[in-house]
Structures are given as C-alpha cells and as structure tokens.
Coordinates of C-alpha atoms and ligand atoms in Angstrom, one line a residue:
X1 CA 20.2 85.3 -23.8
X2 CA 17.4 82.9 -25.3
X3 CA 14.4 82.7 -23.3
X4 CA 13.2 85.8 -22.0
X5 CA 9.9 86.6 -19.4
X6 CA 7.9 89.5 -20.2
X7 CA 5.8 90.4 -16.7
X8 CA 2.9 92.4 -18.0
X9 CA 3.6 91.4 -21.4
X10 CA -0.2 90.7 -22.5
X11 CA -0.6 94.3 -22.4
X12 CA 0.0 97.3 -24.5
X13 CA 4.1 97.5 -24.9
X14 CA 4.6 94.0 -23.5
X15 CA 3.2 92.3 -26.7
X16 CA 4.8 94.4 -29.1
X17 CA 8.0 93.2 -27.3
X18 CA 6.8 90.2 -27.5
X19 CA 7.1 90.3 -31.3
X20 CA 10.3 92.2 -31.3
X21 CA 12.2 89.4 -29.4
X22 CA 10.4 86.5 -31.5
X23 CA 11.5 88.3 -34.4
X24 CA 15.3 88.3 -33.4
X25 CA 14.9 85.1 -32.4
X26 CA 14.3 84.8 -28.6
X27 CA 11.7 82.3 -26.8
X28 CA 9.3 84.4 -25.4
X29 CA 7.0 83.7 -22.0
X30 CA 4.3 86.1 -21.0
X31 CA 3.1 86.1 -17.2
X32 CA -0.2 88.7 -17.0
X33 CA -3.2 88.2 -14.6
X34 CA -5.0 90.1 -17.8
X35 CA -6.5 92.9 -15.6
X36 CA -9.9 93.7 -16.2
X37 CA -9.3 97.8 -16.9
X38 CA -7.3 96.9 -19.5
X39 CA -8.8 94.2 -20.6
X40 CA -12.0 93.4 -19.5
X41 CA -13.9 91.3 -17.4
X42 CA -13.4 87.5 -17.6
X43 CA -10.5 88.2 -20.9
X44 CA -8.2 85.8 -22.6
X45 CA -5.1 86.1 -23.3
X46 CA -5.6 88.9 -26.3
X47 CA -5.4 87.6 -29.5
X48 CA -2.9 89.9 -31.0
X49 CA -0.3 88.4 -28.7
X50 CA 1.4 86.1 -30.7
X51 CA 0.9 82.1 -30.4
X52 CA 4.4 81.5 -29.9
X53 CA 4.3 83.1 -26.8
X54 CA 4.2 80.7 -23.9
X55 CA 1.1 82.3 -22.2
X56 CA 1.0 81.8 -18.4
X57 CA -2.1 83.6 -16.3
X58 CA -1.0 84.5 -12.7
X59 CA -0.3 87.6 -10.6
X60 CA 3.0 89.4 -10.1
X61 CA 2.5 89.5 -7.0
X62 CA 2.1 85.6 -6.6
X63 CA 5.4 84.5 -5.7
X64 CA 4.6 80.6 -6.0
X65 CA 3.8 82.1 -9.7
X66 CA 6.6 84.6 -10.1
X67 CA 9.2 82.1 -9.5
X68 CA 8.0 79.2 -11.1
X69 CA 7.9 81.6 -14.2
X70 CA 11.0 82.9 -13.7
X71 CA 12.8 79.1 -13.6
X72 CA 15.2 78.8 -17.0
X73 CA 15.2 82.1 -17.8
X74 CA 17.9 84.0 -19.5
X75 CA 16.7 87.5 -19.2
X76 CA 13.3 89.0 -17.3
X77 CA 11.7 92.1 -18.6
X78 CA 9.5 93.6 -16.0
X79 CA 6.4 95.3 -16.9
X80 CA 3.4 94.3 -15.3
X81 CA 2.3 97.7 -13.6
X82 CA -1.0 99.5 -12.6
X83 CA -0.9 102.6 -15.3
X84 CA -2.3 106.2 -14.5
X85 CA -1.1 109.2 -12.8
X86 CA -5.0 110.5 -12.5
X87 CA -6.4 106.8 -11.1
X88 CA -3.5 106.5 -8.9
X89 CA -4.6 109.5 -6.9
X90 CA -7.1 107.8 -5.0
X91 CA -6.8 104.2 -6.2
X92 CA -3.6 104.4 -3.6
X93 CA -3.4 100.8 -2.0
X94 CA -4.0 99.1 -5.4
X95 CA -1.7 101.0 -7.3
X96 CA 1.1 100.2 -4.4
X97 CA 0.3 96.7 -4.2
X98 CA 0.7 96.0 -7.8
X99 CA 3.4 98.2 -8.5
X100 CA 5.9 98.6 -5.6
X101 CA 4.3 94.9 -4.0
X102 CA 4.8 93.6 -7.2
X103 CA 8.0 94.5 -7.8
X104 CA 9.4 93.2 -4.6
X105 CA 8.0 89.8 -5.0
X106 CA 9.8 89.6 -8.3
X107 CA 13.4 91.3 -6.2
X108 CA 12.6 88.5 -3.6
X109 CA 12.6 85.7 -6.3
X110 CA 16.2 86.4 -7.2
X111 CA 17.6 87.3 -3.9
X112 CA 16.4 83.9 -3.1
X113 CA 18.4 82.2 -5.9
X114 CA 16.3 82.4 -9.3
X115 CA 19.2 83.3 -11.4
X116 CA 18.7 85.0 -14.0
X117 CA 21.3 87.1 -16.8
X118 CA 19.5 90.4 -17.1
X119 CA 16.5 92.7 -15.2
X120 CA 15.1 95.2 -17.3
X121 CA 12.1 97.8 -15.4
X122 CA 9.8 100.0 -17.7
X123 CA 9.8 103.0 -15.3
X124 CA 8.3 106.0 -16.7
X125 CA 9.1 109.8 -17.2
X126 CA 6.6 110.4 -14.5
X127 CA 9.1 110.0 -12.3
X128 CA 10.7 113.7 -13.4
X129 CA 7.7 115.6 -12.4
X130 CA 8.0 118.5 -14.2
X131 CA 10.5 118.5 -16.3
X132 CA 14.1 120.3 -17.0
X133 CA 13.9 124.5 -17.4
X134 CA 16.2 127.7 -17.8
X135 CA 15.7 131.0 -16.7
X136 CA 15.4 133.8 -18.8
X137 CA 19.2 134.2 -18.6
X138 CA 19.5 130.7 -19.6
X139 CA 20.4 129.0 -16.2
X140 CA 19.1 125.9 -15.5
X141 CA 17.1 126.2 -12.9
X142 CA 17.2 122.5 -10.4
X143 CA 13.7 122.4 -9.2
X144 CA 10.7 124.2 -10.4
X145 CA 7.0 124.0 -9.4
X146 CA 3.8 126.0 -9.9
X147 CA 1.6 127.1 -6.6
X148 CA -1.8 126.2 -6.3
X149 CA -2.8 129.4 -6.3
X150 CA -1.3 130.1 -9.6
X151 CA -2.9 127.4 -11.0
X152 CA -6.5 128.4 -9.7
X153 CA -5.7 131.5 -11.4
X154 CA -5.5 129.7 -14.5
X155 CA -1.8 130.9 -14.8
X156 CA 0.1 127.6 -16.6
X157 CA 3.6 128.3 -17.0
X158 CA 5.9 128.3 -14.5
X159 CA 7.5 131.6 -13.2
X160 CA 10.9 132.8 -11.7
X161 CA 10.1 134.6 -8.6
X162 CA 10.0 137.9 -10.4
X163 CA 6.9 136.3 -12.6
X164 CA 8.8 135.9 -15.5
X165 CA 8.4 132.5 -17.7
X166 CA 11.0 129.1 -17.4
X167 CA 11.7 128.1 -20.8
X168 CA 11.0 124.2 -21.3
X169 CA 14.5 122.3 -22.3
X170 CA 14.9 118.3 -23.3
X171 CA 15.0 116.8 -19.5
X172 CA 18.1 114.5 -18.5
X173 CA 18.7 111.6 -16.8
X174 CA 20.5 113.6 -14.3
X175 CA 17.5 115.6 -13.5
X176 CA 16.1 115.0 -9.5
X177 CA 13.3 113.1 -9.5
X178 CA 10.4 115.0 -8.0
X179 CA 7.8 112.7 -7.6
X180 CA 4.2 114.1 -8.1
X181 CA 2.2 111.2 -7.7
X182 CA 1.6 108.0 -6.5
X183 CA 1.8 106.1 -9.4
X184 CA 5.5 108.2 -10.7
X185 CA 6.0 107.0 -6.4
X186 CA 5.6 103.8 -7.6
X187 CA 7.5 103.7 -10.7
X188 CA 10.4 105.2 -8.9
X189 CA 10.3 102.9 -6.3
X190 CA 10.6 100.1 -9.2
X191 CA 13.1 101.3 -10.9
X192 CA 15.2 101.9 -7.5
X193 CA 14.0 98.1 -6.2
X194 CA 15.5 96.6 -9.2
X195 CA 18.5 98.5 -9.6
X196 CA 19.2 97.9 -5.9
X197 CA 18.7 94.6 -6.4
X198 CA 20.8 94.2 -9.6
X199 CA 23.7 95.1 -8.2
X200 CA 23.9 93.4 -4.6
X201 CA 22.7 89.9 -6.2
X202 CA 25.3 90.6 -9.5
X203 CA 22.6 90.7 -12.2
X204 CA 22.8 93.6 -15.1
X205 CA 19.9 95.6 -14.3
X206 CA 18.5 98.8 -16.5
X207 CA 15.4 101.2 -16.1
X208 CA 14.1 102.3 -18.8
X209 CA 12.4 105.9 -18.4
X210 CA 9.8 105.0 -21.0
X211 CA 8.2 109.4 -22.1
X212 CA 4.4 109.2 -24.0
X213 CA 4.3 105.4 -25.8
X214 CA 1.6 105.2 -28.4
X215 CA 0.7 102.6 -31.0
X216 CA -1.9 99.8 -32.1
X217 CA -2.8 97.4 -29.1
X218 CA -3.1 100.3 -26.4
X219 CA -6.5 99.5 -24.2
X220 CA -8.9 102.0 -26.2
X221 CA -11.4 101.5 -23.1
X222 CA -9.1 102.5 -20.6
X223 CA -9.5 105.8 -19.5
X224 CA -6.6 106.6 -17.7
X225 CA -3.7 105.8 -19.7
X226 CA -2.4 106.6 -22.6
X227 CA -3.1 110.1 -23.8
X228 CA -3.4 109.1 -28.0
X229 CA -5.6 105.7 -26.9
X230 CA -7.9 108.6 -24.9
X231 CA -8.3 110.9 -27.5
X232 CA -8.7 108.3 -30.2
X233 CA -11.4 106.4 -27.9
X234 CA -13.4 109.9 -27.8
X235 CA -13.2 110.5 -31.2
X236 CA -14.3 107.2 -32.4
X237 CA -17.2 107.6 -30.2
X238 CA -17.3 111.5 -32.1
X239 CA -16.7 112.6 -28.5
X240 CA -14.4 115.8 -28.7
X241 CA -10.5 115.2 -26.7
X242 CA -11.1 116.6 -23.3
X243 CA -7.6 118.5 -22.7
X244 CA -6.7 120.0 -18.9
X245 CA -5.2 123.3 -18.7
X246 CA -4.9 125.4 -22.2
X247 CA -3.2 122.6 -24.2
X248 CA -0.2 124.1 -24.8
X249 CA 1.7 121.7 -22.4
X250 CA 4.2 119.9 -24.0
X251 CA 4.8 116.3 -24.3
X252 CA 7.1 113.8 -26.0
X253 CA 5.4 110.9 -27.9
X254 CA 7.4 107.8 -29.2
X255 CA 6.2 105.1 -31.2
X256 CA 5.5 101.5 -29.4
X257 CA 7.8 100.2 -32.5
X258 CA 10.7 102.4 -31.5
X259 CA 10.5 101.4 -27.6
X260 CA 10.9 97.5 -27.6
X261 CA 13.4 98.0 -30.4
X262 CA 15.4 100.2 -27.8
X263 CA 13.8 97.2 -25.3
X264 CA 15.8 95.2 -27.2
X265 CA 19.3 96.6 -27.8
X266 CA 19.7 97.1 -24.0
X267 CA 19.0 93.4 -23.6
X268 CA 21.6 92.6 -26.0
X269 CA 24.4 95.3 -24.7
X270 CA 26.3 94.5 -21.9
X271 CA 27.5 97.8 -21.5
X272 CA 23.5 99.0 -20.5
X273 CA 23.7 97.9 -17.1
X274 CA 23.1 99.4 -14.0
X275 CA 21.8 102.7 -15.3
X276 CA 19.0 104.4 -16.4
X277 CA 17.9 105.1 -19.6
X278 CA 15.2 107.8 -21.4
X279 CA 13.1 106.5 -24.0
X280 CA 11.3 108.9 -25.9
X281 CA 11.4 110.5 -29.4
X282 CA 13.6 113.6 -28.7
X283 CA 10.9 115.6 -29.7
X284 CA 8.0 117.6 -28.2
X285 CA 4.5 118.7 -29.0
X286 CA 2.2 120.7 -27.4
X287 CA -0.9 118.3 -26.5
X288 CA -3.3 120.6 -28.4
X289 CA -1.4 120.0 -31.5
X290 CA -1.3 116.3 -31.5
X291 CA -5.0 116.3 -30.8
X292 CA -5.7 117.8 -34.0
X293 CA -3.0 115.7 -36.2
X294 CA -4.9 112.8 -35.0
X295 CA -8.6 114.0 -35.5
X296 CA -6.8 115.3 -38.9
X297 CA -5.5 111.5 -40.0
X298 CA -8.6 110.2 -38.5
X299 CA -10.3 112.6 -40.8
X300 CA -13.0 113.9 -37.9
X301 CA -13.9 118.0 -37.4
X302 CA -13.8 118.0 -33.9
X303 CA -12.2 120.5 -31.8
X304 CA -10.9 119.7 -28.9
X305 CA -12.2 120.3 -25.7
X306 CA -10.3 122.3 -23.2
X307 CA -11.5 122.4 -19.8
X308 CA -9.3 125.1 -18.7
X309 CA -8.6 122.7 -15.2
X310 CA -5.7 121.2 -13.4
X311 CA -6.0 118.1 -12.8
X312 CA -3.9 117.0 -9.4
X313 CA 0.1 115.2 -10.3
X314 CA -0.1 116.5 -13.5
X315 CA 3.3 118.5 -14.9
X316 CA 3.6 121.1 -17.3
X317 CA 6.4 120.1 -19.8
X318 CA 8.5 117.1 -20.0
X319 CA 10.4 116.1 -22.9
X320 CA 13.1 113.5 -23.4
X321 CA 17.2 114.2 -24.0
X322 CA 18.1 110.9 -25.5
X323 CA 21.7 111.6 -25.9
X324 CA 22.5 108.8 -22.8
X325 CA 20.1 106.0 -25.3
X326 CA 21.9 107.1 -27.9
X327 CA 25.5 107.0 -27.0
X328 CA 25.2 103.7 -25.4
X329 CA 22.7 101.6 -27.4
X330 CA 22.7 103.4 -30.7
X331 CA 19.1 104.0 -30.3
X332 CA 18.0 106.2 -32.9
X333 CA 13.8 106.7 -33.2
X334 CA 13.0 106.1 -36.5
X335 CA 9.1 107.1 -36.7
X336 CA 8.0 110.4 -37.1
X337 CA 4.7 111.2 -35.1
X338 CA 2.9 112.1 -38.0
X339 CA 4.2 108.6 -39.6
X340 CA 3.1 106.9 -36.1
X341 CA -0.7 108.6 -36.0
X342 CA -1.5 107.0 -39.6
X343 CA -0.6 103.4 -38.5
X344 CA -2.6 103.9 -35.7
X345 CA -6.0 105.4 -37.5
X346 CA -5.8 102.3 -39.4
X347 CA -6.2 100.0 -36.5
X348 CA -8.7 101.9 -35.3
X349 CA -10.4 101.3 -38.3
X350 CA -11.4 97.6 -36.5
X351 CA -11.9 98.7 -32.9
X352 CA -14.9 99.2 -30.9
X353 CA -14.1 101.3 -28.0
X354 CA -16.4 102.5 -25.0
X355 CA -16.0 105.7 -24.4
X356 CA -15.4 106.2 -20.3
X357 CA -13.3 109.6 -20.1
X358 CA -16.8 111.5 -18.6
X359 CA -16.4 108.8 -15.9
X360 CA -12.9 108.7 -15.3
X361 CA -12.8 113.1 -15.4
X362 CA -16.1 112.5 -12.8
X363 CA -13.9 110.8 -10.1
X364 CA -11.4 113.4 -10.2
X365 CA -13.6 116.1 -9.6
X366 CA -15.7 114.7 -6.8
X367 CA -12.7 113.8 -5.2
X368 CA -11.4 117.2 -5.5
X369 CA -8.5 115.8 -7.7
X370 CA -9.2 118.8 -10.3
X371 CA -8.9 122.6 -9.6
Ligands
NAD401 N1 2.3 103.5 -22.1 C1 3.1 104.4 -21.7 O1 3.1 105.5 -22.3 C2 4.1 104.2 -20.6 C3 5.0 105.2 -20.3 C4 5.9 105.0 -19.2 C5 6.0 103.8 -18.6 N2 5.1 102.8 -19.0 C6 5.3 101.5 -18.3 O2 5.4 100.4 -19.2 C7 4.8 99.3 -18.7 C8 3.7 98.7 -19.7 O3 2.7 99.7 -19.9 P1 1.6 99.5 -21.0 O4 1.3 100.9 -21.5 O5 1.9 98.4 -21.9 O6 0.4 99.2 -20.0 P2 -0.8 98.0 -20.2 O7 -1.8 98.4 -19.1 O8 -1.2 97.9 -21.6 O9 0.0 96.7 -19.8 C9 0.3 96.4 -18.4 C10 0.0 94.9 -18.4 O10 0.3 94.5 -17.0 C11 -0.7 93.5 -16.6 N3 -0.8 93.6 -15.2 C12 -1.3 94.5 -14.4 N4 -1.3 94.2 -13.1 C13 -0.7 92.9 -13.1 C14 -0.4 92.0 -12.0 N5 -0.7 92.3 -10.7 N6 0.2 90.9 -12.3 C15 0.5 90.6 -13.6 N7 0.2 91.4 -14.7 C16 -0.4 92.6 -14.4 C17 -2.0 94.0 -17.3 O11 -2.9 93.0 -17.4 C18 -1.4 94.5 -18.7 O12 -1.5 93.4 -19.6 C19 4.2 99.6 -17.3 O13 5.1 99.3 -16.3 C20 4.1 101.2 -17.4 O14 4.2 101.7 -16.1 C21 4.2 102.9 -19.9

C-alpha cells in the first residue's frame, strides 16, 4: 500500500491524513471540488495542505473524475461528504446527492474494474442517534427516545415509562442504528454502500464511526459543523457559544491527531476489514463544560449562551466504547481534551473567522427545525 486517494481530503480531517500518510511514507492524492461552505467562494487548494500532495479539483460525484483519480491506486480513503446534522434538515437533495450520490459513483468505479487494495469510509457517530442507556436497575435498555412533548416541556433526559432517568453508558458498535437525520441517513447509507461493496467486489473495506473530531484546520466560518470550530468562531468574534437545550448533554471529543493516526493503522492491518470501527476518545463531557475549558484556554469571560431549545435530529448523549479500535488496531488516544483545546487556541491565534451561527440558528427556526 503506496499510493493512497483521499476524497475530501482538502478539508478538515482529510489534510491532516494527508500528513499522517506522508509522514509514514505513503504518496498521497487529494480529489476535493473545495466547496465553498467550507471554504469559500472561488478557493484554492488551502495552503495548509501539504505540497506533496498531488492536488486534483473535481467532484465526487464526477465519475469521468472519480475514476481517473482512482487509476494506480493502492488504497482509497473516502471522505468527501456534506457535514451537518442541523443544514441537512432542509438542505435534503444536496446533502443526498453529495453524500449517498457521491458514494455510489465512487462503489460504481470499482464494481466496474478500478481495482484497488483497501476502501476506508469516515461515517460518523450520528448514525447511533441517541446513544447506549441502562435503566435504573442497570438493564440496558435497546432503543430509547424523548417525545416531543417532553421536549417542549423543556424535560432533557430521557425517561423509563415510569418517568425515571436512563443513565448514559459508552455506546457500542453493536448498538441499532437509529437514524435521526438526514445527513446520519446519509452517513449510514455510506458506510453500508461501501461495505456492501467491499465484500461482493473482494476489497477490504472498513467504516470508521468517526464521535466529535476537533483540531487546527476545521472551517472556522462554517456554521454547521463542528461544535469546538463553532464555539471558537463565536468567541473570536467575542460572541458568547450558543448551546441548545441546558448543556448538560454529553459528548465525546477526540483530537484530529488521534483519528488519521487510527486512519492509518486500519490501513495498514489486514485484520480491520469488513467491519466497523468507533473513533472517539473514550471519554465524555457535558457540552457546557467544554465551552468553558475553551473560553478558559482562550482566556475570554464569556458565558455561554443557552437557549434552552431543541433543535430538530439532535441526540442527548453519545459517547464512544473503543474497546473494538482497541482490540484490533491497538488504537489508544493519546491527547487529553484539555491538551487538544491549547493547540487549538494557538491556531486561532492567526485566523480570521466570520461569525455566521445567528444565521445558521435563523434557518432553523423559520423552518420550524427548533422547538
Ligand atoms: N468533523 C467531525 O467531527 C466528523 C465526525 C464524524 C464524521 N465525519 C466525517 O469525516 C469526513 C470529513 O469531515 P471533515 O470534518 O474533515 O469535513 P470538511 O468539511 O472539513 O471536509 C470535507 C471535504 O469534502 C469536500 N467535498 C464536499 N463535497 C464534495 C464533493 N461533492 N466532491 C469532492 N469533495 C467534496 C469539501 O470541499 C471538504 O474539503 C466527512 O465524511 C464527515 O462526514 C466528520
């Protein structure tokens, strides 16, 4: 495994993958049709993508493109995706054409002969919907949701049917996906297209169920992605972090560095094939907490912001079990949030960001997409 196609792979996690495999010594080709959201209008390939990547412009969803990039390739990493549970809510068609279209161009190129050694999917923890719980006995309990008229009511948590509270546990690969949105839709249909793929056309294939990524490089502007970029962008702009619901929901953040390393060992383990894999830190925080460690390191007094609202596909708690990452990659996560939020704050130091979160929030609401 030598040369190695990163779809998506001017963006966010792509580039730092980038680096990763051009460190251990791979050739490395990007294709990215550099979309405006996330990069702007009329962008060049961004310049902290390394110049030894081989920089081609085109559309996934290009299949004159996809397979011409594809030619020679050892090993194709696929993560060129439209990237927001909120946007996706009414940006339907486009978020289905990039992401499940996309993906099937790319399927079509191999079952029509582009050989190639491995296929490797960023899918996303979305794809969960809420996450894994117990009863107050300790049972685990195999699907849980909140109403909608709990949530008007404000009431967060989710309840047994005697209105006592689920306790939050690390969530499983074995958990059923309960998809809550079109975009976690779409990133299950991805990881399903590939794997399907993988195994009637005999190529190792492995999702990886990639929980919160954060890290340098993640589109500041953007303001549907990225949780840490969105509350880093406000406070920059000494905007206070808007936060839905109370806060208290729980999340698992894991370092950009830690992901393409684990990017990397599955490409170079035969044994991760065929599976699926969680990607996250093994840890959780409530989202209120890691707005404050960040205004902390950023060393800004601003509270955050909490609307009290739901906003429509969002989850209550999800956090990773990485035993299954562990076991068969030996992926441990070496950076500690804390460790992760100071490296970020000093690349902040030399970014301009335009604050669009009012926007973004405005959609929702007018759309009803907010209770
Ligand atoms: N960031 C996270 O926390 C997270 C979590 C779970 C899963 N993921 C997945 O990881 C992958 C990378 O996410 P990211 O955070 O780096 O996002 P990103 O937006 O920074 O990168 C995505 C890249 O894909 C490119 N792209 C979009 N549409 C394309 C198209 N039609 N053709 C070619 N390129 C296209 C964009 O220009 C961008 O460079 C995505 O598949 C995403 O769903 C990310």
């Amino acid at each position: 495994m030598q040369r190695i196609l990163i779809t998506g792979g001017a963006g966010f996690i792509g580039s730092h993958l980038a680096d990763e495999l051009l460190d251990h010594g791979y050739m490395v080709k990007v294709l990215d049709n550099l979309c405006p959201q996330v990069h702007g209008e009329n962008a060049k390939a961004p310049e902290y993508l390394s110049s030894e990547v081989e920089f081609v412009y085109g559309d996934v969803r290009d299949m004159t493109a996809v397979r011409k990039a594809m030619q020679g390739m050892d090993a194709v990493f696929h993560l060129a995706a439209s990237v927001g549970v909120g946007q996706s809510m009414y940006e339907i068609a486009p978020y289905t054409s990039t992401n499940n279209y996309g993906t099937s161009i790319l399927c079509q190129c191999i079952a029509d002969g582009c050989t190639i050694g491995k296929l490797i999917v960023a899918s996303s923890m979305s794809i969960y919907g809420e996450g894994s719980y117990v009863d107050p006995d300790g049972l685990t309990v195999p699907s849980a949701v909140r109403s909608a008229a709990q949530l008007r009511a404000g009431k967060w948590e989710l309840l047994t049917a005697e209105g006592k509270e689920l306790r939050p546990v690390p969530t499983a690969e074995g958990k059923q996906p309960d998809l809550a949105s079109i975009y976690a839709l779409s990133k299950y249909d991805q990881e399903r297209m590939c794997l399907i793929t993988g195994t009637a056309y005999n190529v190792p294939t492995a999702a990886l169920r990639l929980f919160n990524v954060f890290g340098t490089r993640q589109a500041l502007s953007n303001p549907y992605t990225g949780v840490l970029a969105i509350f880093a962008s406000r406070l920059l702009n000494d905007n206070a972090p808007m936060i839905y619901e109370d806060g208290r929901q729980r999340r698992d953040f894991v370092s950009v560095r830690d992901v393409v390393r684990a990017m990397r060992l599955v490409l170079e383990n035969p044994d991760a094939r065929d599976d699926v894999y969680n990607i996250g830190s093994g840890r959780s925080y409530a989202i209120v907490e890691v707005a404050a460690m960040l205004a902390g390191v950023m060393e800004k007094s601003i509270d955050p912001l909490i609307t009290g609202k739901y906003r429509v596909g969002d989850i209550r708690h999800c956090f990773a079990d990485i035993s299954k990452a562990q076991s068969v990659l030996g992926y441990t996560p070496s950076i500690a949030l804390a460790d992760g939020l100071y490296e970020l704050t000093e690349w902040l130091g030399d970014q301009i960001s335009v604050d669009r979160v009012e926007a973004a929030n405005q959609q929702l609401t007018s759309r009803g997409l907010t209770l």
